[in-house]
Short mmCIF file of C-alpha atoms (C1' of nucleotides) in Angstrom, two decimals:
data_model
loop_
_atom_site.label_atom_id
_atom_site.label_comp_id
_atom_site.label_asym_id
_atom_site.label_seq_id
_atom_site.Cartn_x
_atom_site.Cartn_y
_atom_site.Cartn_z
CA MET A 293 122.35 106.25 97.40
CA THR A 294 122.47 104.63 100.51
CA GLU A 295 123.03 101.49 99.41
CA MET A 296 124.70 99.36 102.39
CA SER A 297 127.65 96.65 100.34
CA ARG A 298 129.65 94.68 101.94
CA ASN A 299 133.21 95.95 101.91
CA SER A 300 135.18 98.26 102.77
CA GLY A 301 135.96 101.73 103.34
CA GLN A 302 137.11 103.12 100.07
CA GLU A 303 137.69 100.32 98.05
CA GLY A 304 135.12 97.63 97.01
CA GLY A 305 135.78 93.89 97.41
CA GLN A 306 134.30 90.77 97.01
CA PRO A 307 130.55 90.34 99.00
CA GLY A 308 132.53 87.87 101.41
CA ARG A 309 135.52 89.96 102.04
CA ILE A 310 135.40 91.13 105.93
CA GLY A 311 139.15 92.56 106.11
CA ILE A 312 140.12 94.75 109.14
CA GLY A 313 142.25 97.73 107.97
CA LEU A 314 142.39 99.12 110.96
CA GLU A 315 142.93 97.53 114.69
CA LEU A 316 140.56 98.95 117.02
CA ASP A 317 142.23 99.40 120.48
CA ALA A 318 140.43 101.07 123.24
CA THR A 319 140.97 104.54 122.47
CA HIS A 320 140.02 103.88 119.22
CA LEU A 321 136.41 102.54 121.01
CA LYS A 322 136.22 105.21 123.47
CA ILE A 323 136.40 107.52 120.17
CA LEU A 324 133.24 106.19 118.85
CA GLU A 325 131.46 105.91 121.70
CA VAL A 326 131.91 110.24 122.22
CA LEU A 327 131.35 109.90 118.76
CA ARG A 328 128.11 108.53 118.51
CA GLU A 329 126.73 110.37 120.80
CA ASN A 330 127.56 113.67 120.11
CA GLY A 331 128.87 113.51 115.97
CA ARG A 332 129.33 117.41 116.00
CA ILE A 333 132.21 117.25 118.72
CA SER A 334 135.13 119.29 117.88
CA VAL A 335 138.00 117.50 117.63
CA ALA A 336 139.29 119.24 120.51
CA ALA A 337 136.82 118.62 122.60
CA LEU A 338 137.19 114.79 121.65
CA ALA A 339 140.79 114.80 122.45
CA GLU A 340 140.25 115.91 126.02
CA ARG A 341 137.15 113.73 126.99
CA VAL A 342 138.83 110.77 125.50
CA GLY A 343 142.15 111.50 127.18
CA ILE A 344 144.65 112.31 124.09
CA SER A 345 146.64 115.41 122.46
CA ARG A 346 144.66 116.70 119.44
CA ALA A 347 147.14 116.04 116.76
CA ASN A 348 146.56 112.06 118.18
CA ALA A 349 142.94 113.30 118.26
CA TYR A 350 143.18 114.62 114.68
CA THR A 351 145.29 111.15 113.31
CA ARG A 352 142.64 108.84 115.10
CA PHE A 353 139.53 110.54 113.79
CA GLU A 354 141.05 110.93 110.35
CA ALA A 355 142.28 106.78 110.64
CA LEU A 356 138.23 105.97 111.71
CA ARG A 357 136.84 107.65 108.69
CA ALA A 358 139.49 106.59 106.40
CA ASP A 359 139.25 102.80 107.67
CA GLY A 360 135.16 103.25 107.53
CA ALA A 361 134.75 102.06 110.66
CA ILE A 362 132.86 105.82 110.88
CA LYS A 363 130.71 105.41 107.88
CA ARG A 364 128.79 108.84 108.38
CA PHE A 365 127.68 111.57 110.39
CA THR A 366 123.79 112.08 110.65
CA ALA A 367 121.94 114.32 112.41
CA GLU A 368 118.70 112.53 114.01
CA ILE A 369 115.40 113.88 112.59
CA ASP A 370 112.36 113.79 114.96
CA HIS A 371 109.72 112.28 112.44
CA VAL A 372 106.49 113.35 113.90
CA ARG A 373 108.31 117.10 113.38
CA ALA A 374 109.14 116.50 109.84
CA GLY A 375 105.52 115.71 108.68
CA LEU A 376 105.87 111.71 108.65
CA GLY A 377 104.05 111.10 111.76
CA ILE A 378 103.54 107.13 110.68
CA THR A 379 106.18 104.26 110.78
CA ALA A 380 105.42 101.02 109.51
CA LEU A 381 107.26 98.00 108.92
CA ILE A 382 106.73 95.70 105.74
CA PHE A 383 108.15 92.16 105.62
CA VAL A 384 108.30 90.94 102.17
CA THR A 385 108.91 87.77 100.58
CA VAL A 386 110.98 87.91 97.37
CA ARG A 387 110.84 85.31 94.89
CA GLN A 388 113.91 84.02 94.03
CA GLN A 389 116.38 84.98 91.11
CA MET A 390 114.94 88.86 91.62
CA TRP A 391 116.51 89.94 93.96
CA ARG A 392 118.59 92.32 92.10
CA GLN A 393 115.01 93.72 90.73
CA PHE A 394 114.18 94.49 94.26
CA ARG A 395 117.03 96.88 95.69
CA ALA A 396 116.24 98.85 92.26
CA GLN A 397 113.27 99.28 93.32
CA LEU A 398 114.08 99.45 96.81
CA ALA A 399 116.31 102.85 95.41
CA GLN A 400 113.12 104.35 94.17
CA MET A 401 111.34 104.27 96.95
CA PRO A 402 112.32 107.56 99.69
CA GLU A 403 109.98 105.96 102.26
CA VAL A 404 111.67 103.39 102.79
CA GLU A 405 114.33 104.52 105.47
CA TYR A 406 116.03 100.71 106.20
CA CYS A 407 115.64 97.80 104.56
CA ALA A 408 117.07 94.64 105.72
CA ILE A 409 117.34 90.22 104.39
CA THR A 410 116.45 88.61 106.84
CA THR A 411 116.18 84.71 107.75
CA GLY A 412 112.43 83.74 109.04
CA GLN A 413 109.32 83.10 107.05
CA HIS A 414 110.02 86.81 105.17
CA ASP A 415 113.22 87.35 103.38
CA ALA A 416 113.36 91.24 103.78
CA MET A 417 111.95 93.55 106.73
CA ILE A 418 111.79 97.14 105.40
CA GLN A 419 110.89 100.40 107.31
CA VAL A 420 108.77 103.32 105.83
CA ARG A 421 107.90 106.75 107.11
CA VAL A 422 104.68 108.41 105.90
CA THR A 423 102.49 111.06 106.26
CA ASP A 424 99.09 108.78 106.75
CA VAL A 425 98.20 105.55 107.10
CA ALA A 426 96.73 105.77 103.97
CA ALA A 427 100.22 106.06 102.38
CA VAL A 428 101.34 103.04 103.57
CA HIS A 429 98.53 100.71 102.03
CA ALA A 430 99.42 103.01 98.92
CA MET A 431 102.45 102.01 99.24
CA VAL A 432 102.30 98.30 99.96
CA THR A 433 99.03 98.02 97.35
CA ASP A 434 100.64 100.42 94.50
CA ARG A 435 104.34 100.35 94.42
CA LEU A 436 105.44 96.52 96.47
CA ALA A 437 102.67 94.68 94.67
CA ASN A 438 103.53 96.19 91.06
CA ILE A 439 107.33 94.90 91.38
CA PRO A 440 107.51 91.46 90.06
CA ALA A 441 109.96 90.48 92.13
CA VAL A 442 107.77 90.72 95.42
CA LYS A 443 105.78 87.91 96.07
CA ALA A 444 103.89 88.93 99.20
CA THR A 445 104.24 91.38 102.10
CA GLU A 446 103.10 91.82 105.46
CA THR A 447 102.90 95.02 106.69
CA VAL A 448 102.80 95.82 111.01
CA PHE A 449 102.54 99.46 112.34
CA ILE A 450 105.25 101.14 115.19
CA LEU A 451 103.43 102.67 117.53
CA ASP A 452 106.16 104.07 119.20
CA GLU A 453 109.73 103.97 119.42
CA VAL A 454 110.77 103.37 123.04
CA LEU A 455 114.22 103.61 122.35
CA ARG A 456 117.18 104.10 119.93
CA ARG A 457 120.87 104.03 120.58
CA PRO A 458 122.81 105.86 118.13
CA TYR A 459 125.30 102.90 117.73
CA VAL A 460 125.83 99.89 119.58
CA LEU A 461 129.26 98.66 120.56
CA PRO A 462 131.79 96.48 121.50
CA SER A 463 133.11 98.37 124.78
CA ASP A 464 129.34 98.73 126.21
CA ARG A 465 129.80 95.19 127.50
CA GLY A 466 132.96 95.91 129.17
CA PRO A 467 136.07 94.47 126.93
CA GLY A 468 135.47 91.25 126.81
CA ARG A 469 133.62 88.81 124.87
CA SER A 470 129.60 88.27 124.60
CA SER A 471 127.02 87.78 127.91
CA ARG A 472 128.11 90.26 130.65
CA ARG A 473 126.23 92.32 132.94
CA PRO A 474 125.83 95.81 131.23
CA PRO A 475 127.22 98.50 133.63
CA ALA A 476 123.57 100.90 133.15
CA ASP A 477 122.69 102.27 130.66
CA PRO A 478 125.26 105.11 129.33
CA ALA A 479 122.43 107.09 127.42
CA ALA A 480 123.01 111.24 127.85
CA GLY A 481 125.68 112.58 126.31
CA SER A 482 126.31 114.93 123.04
CA ALA A 483 128.05 114.18 120.12
CA ARG A 484 129.43 116.00 116.46
CA SER A 485 131.13 114.44 113.63
CA THR A 486 132.17 115.90 110.15
CA GLY A 487 132.73 114.29 106.67
CA PRO A 488 131.13 113.17 103.76
CA ALA A 489 129.00 110.39 103.62
CA ARG A 490 129.36 107.08 102.05
CA SER A 491 128.33 103.53 101.23
CA ALA A 492 127.48 101.70 103.72
CA GLY A 493 129.46 98.78 104.55
CA PRO A 494 127.42 94.99 105.15
CA ALA A 495 126.20 93.99 108.08
CA GLY A 496 126.73 90.28 110.00
CA ALA A 497 126.57 88.00 106.85
CA ALA A 498 126.95 84.97 109.56
CA GLY A 499 124.47 83.21 111.23
CA PRO A 500 121.75 80.64 109.86
CA ALA A 501 122.13 81.32 106.06
CA GLY A 502 121.29 79.32 103.63
CA SER A 503 119.28 77.18 106.34
CA THR A 504 116.95 74.37 105.23
CA GLY A 505 113.81 75.33 105.27
CA ALA A 506 112.68 73.53 108.62
CA GLU A 507 112.56 74.95 111.83
CA VAL A 508 115.19 74.08 114.32
CA PRO A 509 114.95 74.81 117.78
CA LEU A 510 117.41 75.90 119.36
CA GLY A 511 117.18 76.68 123.59
CA MET A 512 113.85 79.20 123.25
CA MET A 513 115.06 80.60 120.15
CA ARG A 514 113.57 79.31 117.39
CA PHE A 515 115.25 79.63 113.71
CA VAL A 516 112.80 80.21 111.22
CA GLY A 517 114.63 78.35 108.24
CA ALA A 518 114.93 80.83 105.40
CA ALA A 519 112.74 80.73 102.56
CA GLU A 520 113.09 79.11 99.44
CA GLY A 521 115.56 81.38 96.80
CA ARG A 522 117.66 82.43 99.77
CA ALA A 523 119.77 80.31 98.55
CA GLN A 524 120.32 82.06 95.52
CA LEU A 525 120.91 84.97 97.49
CA GLN A 526 124.43 85.79 97.09
CA GLN A 527 124.77 85.20 93.90
CA ASP A 528 121.47 86.83 92.48
CA VAL A 529 121.88 90.00 94.70
CA MET B 300 107.80 131.27 125.87
CA THR B 301 105.20 131.71 123.11
CA GLU B 302 103.71 129.04 120.58
CA MET B 303 106.27 126.12 122.44
CA SER B 304 104.05 126.35 125.17
CA ARG B 305 103.10 122.59 125.09
CA ASN B 306 105.81 120.81 124.66
CA SER B 307 109.52 121.90 126.07
CA GLY B 308 112.19 122.55 123.14
CA GLN B 309 114.95 120.67 124.94
CA GLU B 310 112.65 118.22 127.37
CA GLY B 311 111.18 114.22 126.31
CA GLY B 312 107.32 115.22 126.77
CA GLN B 313 104.70 112.46 127.63
CA PRO B 314 103.90 109.50 125.44
CA GLY B 315 101.35 110.97 123.23
CA ARG B 316 101.98 114.29 122.78
CA ILE B 317 102.45 115.76 118.96
CA GLY B 318 102.62 119.40 119.28
CA ILE B 319 104.58 121.34 116.99
CA GLY B 320 106.20 123.99 118.23
CA LEU B 321 108.04 125.32 115.25
CA GLU B 322 106.61 125.67 111.83
CA LEU B 323 109.06 123.50 109.79
CA ASP B 324 109.52 125.69 105.98
CA ALA B 325 110.80 124.63 102.86
CA THR B 326 114.04 125.83 103.90
CA HIS B 327 114.25 124.10 107.50
CA LEU B 328 113.31 120.84 105.35
CA LYS B 329 116.52 121.67 103.30
CA ILE B 330 118.54 122.11 106.02
CA LEU B 331 117.55 118.83 107.90
CA GLU B 332 118.13 117.56 104.19
CA VAL B 333 121.76 119.00 104.46
CA LEU B 334 122.65 117.68 107.95
CA ARG B 335 121.26 114.31 107.65
CA GLU B 336 123.49 113.48 104.92
CA ASN B 337 126.15 115.25 106.37
CA GLY B 338 125.83 116.52 110.40
CA ARG B 339 129.55 117.58 110.79
CA ILE B 340 128.95 120.05 108.35
CA SER B 341 129.76 123.87 109.54
CA VAL B 342 127.26 125.93 109.72
CA ALA B 343 128.87 128.18 107.01
CA ALA B 344 129.16 125.84 104.44
CA LEU B 345 125.84 124.43 105.43
CA ALA B 346 124.04 128.24 105.06
CA GLU B 347 125.61 128.17 101.42
CA ARG B 348 124.56 125.23 100.40
CA VAL B 349 120.96 125.49 101.44
CA GLY B 350 121.16 129.45 99.83
CA ILE B 351 120.92 131.50 102.82
CA SER B 352 122.56 133.67 104.98
CA ARG B 353 125.59 132.42 107.42
CA ALA B 354 123.18 134.37 110.59
CA ASN B 355 119.87 133.03 109.25
CA ALA B 356 121.30 129.83 108.94
CA TYR B 357 122.54 129.83 112.87
CA THR B 358 119.24 130.98 113.96
CA ARG B 359 117.22 128.41 112.00
CA PHE B 360 119.93 125.74 113.28
CA GLU B 361 119.48 126.23 116.54
CA ALA B 362 115.59 126.55 116.51
CA LEU B 363 115.69 123.40 114.93
CA ARG B 364 117.96 121.83 117.70
CA ALA B 365 115.74 123.79 120.66
CA ASP B 366 112.56 122.82 118.60
CA GLY B 367 113.99 118.77 118.87
CA ALA B 368 113.00 118.64 115.19
CA ILE B 369 116.52 117.48 114.92
CA LYS B 370 117.08 115.36 118.20
CA ARG B 371 120.74 114.51 118.31
CA PHE B 372 123.28 114.09 115.94
CA THR B 373 125.26 110.79 115.72
CA ALA B 374 128.00 108.80 114.07
CA GLU B 375 126.93 106.10 112.24
CA ILE B 376 129.43 103.10 112.61
CA ASP B 377 130.51 99.97 111.27
CA HIS B 378 129.40 97.19 113.31
CA VAL B 379 131.52 94.79 111.26
CA ARG B 380 134.82 96.69 111.81
CA ALA B 381 133.56 97.79 115.73
CA GLY B 382 133.57 93.83 116.43
CA LEU B 383 129.55 93.57 116.53
CA GLY B 384 129.01 91.51 113.30
CA ILE B 385 126.11 89.81 114.19
CA THR B 386 123.01 91.65 114.00
CA ALA B 387 119.32 90.09 115.13
CA LEU B 388 115.70 90.96 115.39
CA ILE B 389 113.70 89.25 118.30
CA PHE B 390 110.38 89.78 118.36
CA VAL B 391 108.73 89.70 121.69
CA THR B 392 105.54 89.08 123.02
CA VAL B 393 105.28 91.29 126.18
CA ARG B 394 103.11 90.23 128.44
CA GLN B 395 100.00 92.74 129.57
CA GLN B 396 100.58 95.13 132.44
CA MET B 397 104.02 94.29 132.16
CA TRP B 398 105.53 96.63 130.18
CA ARG B 399 107.17 99.30 132.44
CA GLN B 400 109.06 96.37 133.55
CA PHE B 401 110.02 95.40 129.99
CA ARG B 402 111.33 99.05 128.95
CA ALA B 403 113.33 99.08 132.00
CA GLN B 404 114.94 95.64 131.08
CA LEU B 405 115.70 96.97 128.12
CA ALA B 406 117.45 99.88 129.13
CA GLN B 407 119.23 97.65 130.97
CA MET B 408 120.58 95.68 127.46
CA PRO B 409 123.23 97.73 125.92
CA GLU B 410 123.53 94.74 122.98
CA VAL B 411 119.96 96.28 121.79
CA GLU B 412 120.12 98.64 119.46
CA TYR B 413 116.66 99.55 118.64
CA CYS B 414 113.32 98.52 120.22
CA ALA B 415 109.67 99.36 118.35
CA ILE B 416 106.32 98.43 119.62
CA THR B 417 104.20 97.16 117.02
CA THR B 418 100.95 95.80 116.10
CA GLY B 419 100.74 92.58 115.12
CA GLN B 420 101.65 89.07 116.06
CA HIS B 421 104.00 89.74 118.57
CA ASP B 422 103.87 93.01 120.79
CA ALA B 423 108.11 94.98 120.50
CA MET B 424 110.75 93.94 118.00
CA ILE B 425 114.20 94.60 119.05
CA GLN B 426 116.87 95.09 117.26
CA VAL B 427 120.59 93.44 118.41
CA ARG B 428 123.97 93.72 117.45
CA VAL B 429 126.77 91.20 119.21
CA THR B 430 129.44 89.39 118.41
CA ASP B 431 128.28 86.03 117.75
CA VAL B 432 125.34 83.87 116.71
CA ALA B 433 126.12 82.25 120.60
CA ALA B 434 125.57 85.57 121.76
CA VAL B 435 122.11 86.05 120.10
CA HIS B 436 121.50 82.70 121.44
CA ALA B 437 122.41 83.61 125.32
CA MET B 438 120.41 87.36 125.12
CA VAL B 439 117.41 85.09 124.12
CA THR B 440 117.62 82.30 126.81
CA ASP B 441 119.36 83.81 129.61
CA ARG B 442 118.45 87.58 129.17
CA LEU B 443 115.13 87.76 127.63
CA ALA B 444 113.44 84.52 129.09
CA ASN B 445 114.24 85.55 132.61
CA ILE B 446 112.24 88.95 132.35
CA PRO B 447 108.80 88.06 133.71
CA ALA B 448 107.00 90.68 131.41
CA VAL B 449 108.37 88.33 128.35
CA LYS B 450 106.14 86.01 127.75
CA ALA B 451 107.38 84.50 123.94
CA THR B 452 110.24 85.48 121.00
CA GLU B 453 110.61 84.52 117.88
CA THR B 454 114.30 85.36 116.32
CA VAL B 455 115.61 86.22 113.27
CA PHE B 456 118.63 86.98 111.96
CA ILE B 457 119.98 90.19 109.64
CA LEU B 458 121.91 89.08 105.88
CA ASP B 459 122.45 91.80 105.38
CA GLU B 460 121.55 95.40 105.80
CA VAL B 461 120.35 96.66 102.04
CA LEU B 462 119.66 100.39 102.53
CA ARG B 463 119.45 102.59 105.34
CA ARG B 464 118.63 106.24 105.22
CA PRO B 465 120.08 108.49 107.61
CA TYR B 466 116.47 109.45 107.92
CA VAL B 467 113.62 109.90 106.12
CA LEU B 468 112.11 113.43 105.36
CA PRO B 469 108.86 114.39 103.20
CA SER B 470 110.50 116.55 100.89
CA ASP B 471 111.67 113.59 99.24
CA ARG B 472 108.48 113.06 97.67
CA GLY B 473 107.93 116.69 96.69
CA PRO B 474 106.69 119.45 98.13
CA GLY B 475 102.82 117.63 98.66
CA ARG B 476 101.29 114.95 100.03
CA SER B 477 101.83 111.19 99.61
CA SER B 478 101.98 108.62 96.51
CA ARG B 479 104.26 110.22 94.10
CA ARG B 480 106.83 109.47 91.93
CA PRO B 481 109.86 110.12 93.86
CA PRO B 482 112.67 112.07 92.17
CA ALA B 483 115.25 109.50 92.40
CA ASP B 484 117.69 108.56 95.65
CA PRO B 485 119.18 111.39 96.68
CA ALA B 486 121.26 109.28 99.05
CA ALA B 487 125.31 110.14 99.61
CA GLY B 488 126.46 112.64 101.61
CA SER B 489 127.95 112.27 105.01
CA ALA B 490 125.87 113.96 108.28
CA ARG B 491 127.36 115.60 111.46
CA SER B 492 125.02 116.41 114.95
CA THR B 493 125.51 116.95 117.97
CA GLY B 494 123.15 116.46 121.64
CA PRO B 495 122.42 114.24 124.42
CA ALA B 496 121.52 110.70 123.92
CA ARG B 497 117.71 110.12 124.99
CA SER B 498 115.21 107.58 125.19
CA ALA B 499 112.92 107.60 121.86
CA GLY B 500 110.11 109.99 121.62
CA PRO B 501 106.60 108.33 121.02
CA ALA B 502 106.05 107.71 116.84
CA GLY B 503 102.85 107.93 114.83
CA ALA B 504 100.45 106.36 116.95
CA ALA B 505 97.74 106.27 114.57
CA GLY B 506 97.16 103.59 112.79
CA PRO B 507 95.41 100.41 114.10
CA ALA B 508 95.84 100.34 117.28
CA GLY B 509 94.01 99.05 119.51
CA SER B 510 92.70 96.31 116.86
CA THR B 511 90.47 93.79 117.73
CA GLY B 512 92.65 90.86 117.50
CA ALA B 513 90.94 89.63 113.93
CA GLU B 514 92.74 89.83 110.57
CA VAL B 515 91.30 92.75 108.45
CA PRO B 516 91.61 92.42 104.98
CA LEU B 517 92.82 95.86 103.73
CA GLY B 518 93.75 95.84 99.62
CA MET B 519 97.06 93.42 99.75
CA MET B 520 97.19 94.46 103.04
CA ARG B 521 96.94 92.55 106.17
CA PHE B 522 96.41 94.59 109.39
CA VAL B 523 97.39 91.52 111.89
CA GLY B 524 95.60 92.47 115.43
CA ALA B 525 97.26 93.64 118.23
CA ALA B 526 98.11 90.94 120.60
CA GLU B 527 96.37 90.65 123.96
CA GLY B 528 97.37 93.44 126.64
CA ARG B 529 97.86 96.49 123.88
CA ALA B 530 94.88 97.82 125.15
CA GLN B 531 96.67 98.82 127.92
CA LEU B 532 99.31 100.24 126.17
CA GLN B 533 99.62 103.74 127.07
CA GLN B 534 98.18 103.45 130.35
CA ASP B 535 100.80 101.28 131.31
CA VAL B 536 104.04 102.09 129.76
"C1'" DG C 111 117.20 138.55 106.60
"C1'" DT C 112 121.86 140.04 104.98
"C1'" DT C 113 126.11 141.85 104.95
"C1'" DG C 114 131.01 142.52 106.86
"C1'" DA C 115 134.50 142.64 110.59
"C1'" DA C 116 136.85 141.15 115.15
"C1'" DA C 117 137.57 137.35 118.38
"C1'" DT C 118 137.63 132.86 119.08
"C1'" DT C 119 138.25 128.14 117.44
"C1'" DA C 120 139.02 124.70 114.58
"C1'" DG C 121 142.75 122.59 111.43
"C1'" DT C 122 147.50 121.67 110.06
"C1'" DA C 123 152.74 120.74 110.35
"C1'" DC C 124 156.31 120.76 112.38
"C1'" DG C 125 160.06 119.23 116.00
"C1'" DA C 126 160.89 116.31 120.21
"C1'" DA C 127 159.76 113.26 123.73
"C1'" DT D 211 153.23 106.20 118.17
"C1'" DT D 212 152.45 110.34 121.14
"C1'" DC D 213 152.79 115.11 122.80
"C1'" DG D 214 153.25 119.98 122.72
"C1'" DT D 215 153.60 124.29 120.09
"C1'" DA D 216 153.03 127.44 116.60
"C1'" DC D 217 151.65 128.95 112.36
"C1'" DT D 218 147.58 129.39 109.63
"C1'" DA D 219 143.05 129.38 107.95
"C1'" DA D 220 138.00 128.75 109.03
"C1'" DT D 221 133.96 129.33 111.79
"C1'" DT D 222 130.86 131.92 115.00
"C1'" DT D 223 129.67 135.89 117.46
"C1'" DC D 224 128.36 140.58 116.88
"C1'" DA D 225 127.60 144.24 115.14
"C1'" DA D 226 125.18 147.81 111.40
"C1'" DC D 227 122.79 147.92 107.36
#
DNA sequence: GTTGAAATTAGTACGAA
DNA sequence: TTCGTACTAATTTCAAC
């Protein structure tokens, strides 16, 4: 299972915990930078590219894995080549108090590649990969519609995936804080990595959670209030 | 080259291209299955898990990479640990005839992890990872709003990422076609991969593209028509 | 497509700076 | 902590079957 709970690497924790077990310095970020683009690089080559000794690279590599900063290593597969030419996004409104059931059902659907709980008009967005358009229809009408937790859905097809970065890092915008100019796209490269797969951690949980339901204009951005039942999110899930 | 004449193995092709250079048999899928969960496994261990000889595994492994079925290998990084605790989805309405500019600008934004062109109310969805909520605001108002190609945006925060599968494969639902019962979630594992970063290729391009703009009820699914300017998608991009 | 054996490389375990 | 080296184990390559 690929359930992402929000806790640290090896230990389970409370949902609210964010604890940092490892201070990531510039060298750590550099390692992550190489690894996200070439997950299969040897530690020796990694050490050379980062500019540290092999022994140091092994130590840091292991630390990053143990800490959970590196969750797992995966191969990016061409879905079209693999026979899954259709990608769709399904926005789901979940009936309050039924989040647990919804998550359980999700785990039973192998065509679901990604699911995130969001603010806004809907409660969750799921991304599915299937062989044909009919399969999307079947998925929505047969599978999702039969889940009591699902109140409503809205489907959108993905026509093209313009960009997919392995994983964004803070170092992408320099050592500093936020809004600065990017140093241009550092795309090319190859990465390699090794290690057992583990449950993913939680994403950011800050932000306008538990909003009131009213639209709150904030500059050009529209914070669409969460749907009813969102307040139960933490207790229910 | 024999059968791969129309697409090259290592090179990206035109957006409309779907060509299949390599026939993926059950063994290939099995290899992909292992690799997506453990991208850093050795080819020797891979051979053992798949049940083929080492040499065979090397041959197939290389073929999958050359063919492009495996695009690259990457490390999944815990964004929170890496200092990017906030994830948001920004739905963008793009001004017609300006897709090329939009895409060019995207490449200049390192905080963008993913961008897909969609049907529906909006034209594109981008996922960003940043350090704090303010950075999202800055991103939308300062960066996106200043792109002439961007007509409007709508932002939604991700409160939790419930599920992330390395990559969905057709074998997940058995050798057959579509809607069947999943064999339960085969999640855990770790993946390793290697390869240069590249711009994402086109996803499935079928579906209700070039729709009229009217809502077409189809079972429980709502096909929201594409926004104006979508017709220029292929020529413009 | 498989097996086995050689050459290379990776991973580990020390000390020393 | 980090580096450098030596030792051990594993992997990749290449041969023949």
